[in-house]
Coordinates of C-alpha atoms in Angstrom, one line a residue:
M1 CA 0.0 0.0 0.0
N2 CA 1.1 3.5 -0.8
T3 CA 1.1 6.1 2.1
F4 CA 2.8 9.4 2.7
H5 CA 5.9 7.4 3.6
S6 CA 6.2 5.9 0.1
P7 CA 7.3 9.0 -1.9
V8 CA 9.8 9.9 0.8
S9 CA 11.3 6.5 0.9
R10 CA 11.6 6.4 -2.9
A11 CA 13.1 9.8 -3.1
S12 CA 15.8 8.9 -0.5
T13 CA 16.7 5.9 -2.5
C14 CA 16.7 7.5 -6.0
F15 CA 17.9 11.0 -5.2
G16 CA 19.9 10.7 -2.0
D17 CA 22.1 13.8 -1.4
R18 CA 20.4 16.0 -3.9
P19 CA 18.6 19.0 -2.4
A20 CA 14.9 18.4 -1.8
F21 CA 14.1 21.7 0.1
I22 CA 15.7 25.1 0.2
D23 CA 14.3 27.5 2.9
Y24 CA 14.9 31.0 1.7
A25 CA 14.3 32.6 5.0
T26 CA 16.8 30.5 6.9
G27 CA 19.1 29.3 4.1
N28 CA 18.6 25.7 5.3
I29 CA 19.1 23.1 2.6
T30 CA 17.5 19.6 3.1
T31 CA 18.6 16.7 1.0
F32 CA 16.3 13.8 0.2
T33 CA 18.3 11.5 2.5
T34 CA 18.0 14.0 5.4
L35 CA 14.3 14.5 4.6
A36 CA 13.6 10.8 5.0
E37 CA 15.5 10.8 8.3
H38 CA 13.6 13.7 9.6
V39 CA 10.3 12.1 8.6
D40 CA 11.1 9.0 10.6
R41 CA 12.4 11.1 13.6
I42 CA 9.1 13.1 13.6
G43 CA 7.3 9.8 14.0
G44 CA 9.7 9.1 17.0
L45 CA 9.0 12.5 18.4
L46 CA 5.2 12.0 18.3
T47 CA 5.6 8.6 19.9
A48 CA 7.7 10.1 22.7
L49 CA 5.0 12.8 23.2
G50 CA 2.3 10.1 23.6
V51 CA 0.5 10.9 20.4
R52 CA -1.3 7.7 19.2
A53 CA -2.1 6.6 15.7
G54 CA -5.1 8.5 14.2
E55 CA -4.7 11.5 16.6
R56 CA -4.4 15.0 15.3
V57 CA -1.3 17.2 15.0
A58 CA -2.0 20.8 14.0
V59 CA 0.3 23.4 12.4
L60 CA -0.2 27.1 12.6
A61 CA 2.7 28.8 10.8
E62 CA 4.0 30.4 7.7
G63 CA 5.3 28.2 4.9
S64 CA 8.7 26.7 5.4
S65 CA 10.7 23.5 4.9
R66 CA 10.0 22.6 8.5
Y67 CA 6.3 22.8 7.8
A68 CA 6.8 20.5 4.8
E69 CA 8.6 18.0 6.9
L70 CA 5.7 17.9 9.3
Y71 CA 3.2 17.8 6.4
L72 CA 5.0 14.5 5.3
G73 CA 6.1 13.2 8.7
V74 CA 2.9 13.3 10.7
P75 CA 0.8 11.2 8.2
A76 CA 3.8 9.0 7.5
A77 CA 3.7 8.0 11.1
G78 CA 0.0 7.3 11.1
R79 CA -1.1 10.5 12.7
V80 CA -3.3 13.2 11.0
I81 CA -1.9 16.6 10.0
V82 CA -4.2 19.6 10.4
P83 CA -2.9 22.8 8.7
L84 CA -4.6 25.7 10.4
N85 CA -5.4 29.0 8.6
T86 CA -2.9 31.7 9.7
R87 CA -5.5 34.3 8.8
Y88 CA -8.1 33.0 11.3
L89 CA -9.4 35.2 14.1
Q90 CA -8.7 33.8 17.6
S91 CA -12.4 32.6 17.8
E92 CA -12.0 30.8 14.5
L93 CA -8.8 29.1 15.6
H94 CA -10.5 27.9 18.8
A95 CA -13.5 26.6 16.9
A96 CA -11.3 24.6 14.5
C97 CA -9.3 23.1 17.4
Q98 CA -12.5 22.3 19.4
D99 CA -13.6 20.5 16.3
C100 CA -10.5 18.4 15.5
R101 CA -9.0 18.2 19.0
P102 CA -5.3 18.3 18.2
R103 CA -3.0 16.6 20.7
V104 CA 0.0 18.8 19.6
L105 CA 0.3 22.2 17.9
F106 CA 3.4 23.3 16.1
T107 CA 3.6 27.0 15.6
D108 CA 5.8 30.0 14.8
R109 CA 3.6 32.2 17.0
D110 CA 4.2 33.2 20.6
E111 CA 2.9 30.7 23.2
E112 CA 0.5 33.0 24.8
S113 CA -1.4 33.7 21.6
V114 CA -2.1 30.0 21.0
K115 CA -2.9 29.0 24.6
G116 CA -5.6 26.4 24.9
L117 CA -5.5 25.3 21.3
A118 CA -3.9 22.0 22.0
E119 CA -2.6 19.9 24.9
I120 CA 1.0 20.4 23.8
V121 CA 2.4 23.5 22.0
L122 CA 5.8 23.3 20.4
P123 CA 7.8 25.9 18.5
L124 CA 8.5 25.7 14.8
D125 CA 11.9 27.3 14.8
D126 CA 15.5 26.2 15.6
R127 CA 14.1 24.4 18.7
F128 CA 12.0 22.2 16.4
D129 CA 15.2 21.1 14.6
E130 CA 16.8 20.2 17.9
L131 CA 13.7 18.2 19.0
V132 CA 13.7 16.3 15.7
A133 CA 17.5 15.6 15.8
S134 CA 17.3 14.2 19.3
S135 CA 14.3 11.9 18.6
D136 CA 14.5 8.2 17.7
M137 CA 14.0 7.1 14.1
I138 CA 11.1 4.7 14.1
D139 CA 9.6 2.3 11.5
P140 CA 6.1 3.7 11.0
G141 CA 4.8 0.1 10.5
P142 CA 1.7 -0.6 8.5
V143 CA -0.5 2.4 7.8
N144 CA -3.7 1.8 5.9
E145 CA -3.9 3.9 2.7
D146 CA -7.6 4.5 3.4
A147 CA -6.8 6.0 6.9
A148 CA -7.1 9.7 7.5
A149 CA -3.9 11.6 6.6
A150 CA -5.0 15.3 6.7
I151 CA -7.8 17.6 7.7
F152 CA -8.2 20.8 5.8
Y153 CA -10.7 23.4 6.8
T154 CA -13.0 25.1 4.2
G155 CA -13.1 28.8 3.8
G156 CA -16.4 29.1 5.7
T157 CA -17.9 31.5 3.2
T158 CA -21.5 30.3 3.7
D159 CA -21.2 29.0 7.3
R160 CA -18.5 28.1 9.8
A161 CA -15.4 26.4 8.4
K162 CA -15.8 22.6 8.1
G163 CA -13.0 20.0 8.4
V164 CA -12.5 18.0 5.3
C165 CA -10.8 14.7 6.0
L166 CA -8.5 13.3 3.3
S167 CA -6.9 9.8 3.2
H168 CA -3.5 8.7 2.1
R169 CA -5.1 7.3 -1.0
N170 CA -6.8 10.7 -1.7
K171 CA -3.6 12.7 -1.4
L172 CA -1.4 10.3 -3.4
A173 CA -3.9 10.0 -6.2
D174 CA -3.9 13.8 -6.3
A175 CA -0.1 13.8 -6.5
Q176 CA 0.0 11.2 -9.3
T177 CA -2.4 13.3 -11.3
L178 CA -0.3 16.4 -10.9
I179 CA 2.9 14.4 -11.9
I180 CA 1.2 13.1 -15.1
E181 CA -0.4 16.4 -16.1
L182 CA 2.7 18.6 -15.5
E183 CA 5.1 15.9 -16.6
L184 CA 7.0 16.6 -13.4
T185 CA 10.6 15.4 -13.3
D186 CA 13.7 15.7 -11.1
A187 CA 14.9 18.6 -13.3
D188 CA 12.0 20.8 -12.2
R189 CA 12.0 23.4 -9.5
W190 CA 9.0 24.6 -7.6
L191 CA 8.6 27.9 -5.7
V192 CA 6.4 27.5 -2.7
M193 CA 5.0 30.9 -1.8
S194 CA 1.2 30.3 -1.2
P195 CA 0.0 29.6 2.3
M196 CA 0.6 25.9 3.2
F197 CA -2.7 25.6 5.0
H198 CA -4.2 26.0 1.6
A199 CA -4.1 23.4 -1.2
A200 CA -2.3 25.9 -3.4
G201 CA 0.6 25.9 -1.0
S202 CA 0.8 22.2 -0.1
F203 CA -0.5 20.1 -3.1
N204 CA 3.0 20.3 -4.6
V205 CA 4.9 18.8 -1.6
I206 CA 4.2 15.1 -2.3
P207 CA 4.6 15.0 -6.1
C208 CA 7.8 17.1 -6.0
V209 CA 9.3 14.8 -3.4
W210 CA 8.1 11.7 -5.3
Q211 CA 9.8 12.9 -8.5
G212 CA 12.9 14.4 -7.0
A213 CA 12.0 18.0 -7.9
L214 CA 13.5 20.8 -5.8
Q215 CA 11.2 23.0 -3.7
V216 CA 12.1 26.5 -2.6
F217 CA 10.1 27.9 0.3
L218 CA 9.2 31.6 0.8
P219 CA 7.3 32.3 4.1
R220 CA 4.8 34.5 2.2
F221 CA 4.3 36.0 -1.3
E222 CA 6.3 39.1 -2.0
A223 CA 6.5 39.8 -5.7
T224 CA 9.9 41.4 -5.9
L225 CA 11.5 38.7 -3.7
A226 CA 9.7 36.0 -5.6
L227 CA 11.2 37.2 -8.9
K228 CA 14.6 37.3 -7.3
V229 CA 14.3 33.8 -6.0
M230 CA 13.0 32.5 -9.3
E231 CA 15.9 34.0 -11.1
Q232 CA 18.4 32.7 -8.6
H233 CA 17.2 29.2 -8.7
R234 CA 16.1 29.3 -12.4
I235 CA 12.5 28.4 -11.6

């Protein structure tokens, strides 16, 4: 069965020490080999925190390579990733978290502003790197491809935002379609500048990893900076 772990494992084998992610804000470069290691260590971190299979792990942060590692690593370990809208009002954040009940929240915001959203709140900065590096690498074991992998919240234009639950099979089928339609290869480069809580900012993560394409992360869209990055990396 194919799950979120499948593209990561393949990429590590096929593309090894080639760069998978470049984080423009920090300058961090993550190879496919390192990505696979981090994905397994994220599983180890969640296990150490007592997060069980099927439980929710939320992320409230700007786009980054760390976010992408969580996006892959949480479902790969059999847990469910919940990308939270960074534009939500405080009341909307609380409503979403009351709905999905995340055990852990990873965030780049100050702890006081996210108080009460999850049982455990962890920073998505250099301290996240330290937590991952010190965690055990674990074999995720069997994860059913029909199991929940992610919950995305709708825009809430007609009523309150609703959580849409997507399985591993849903997301990998979506990735395969994009690979075919765009004829995506390991020679391609993808600029990630849309918010990662939105499909436009995260639907590229799996197919690019699967095919060995480089992804360059900007925390948010800035036209002048985006053009500079595109020229620098020949995107």
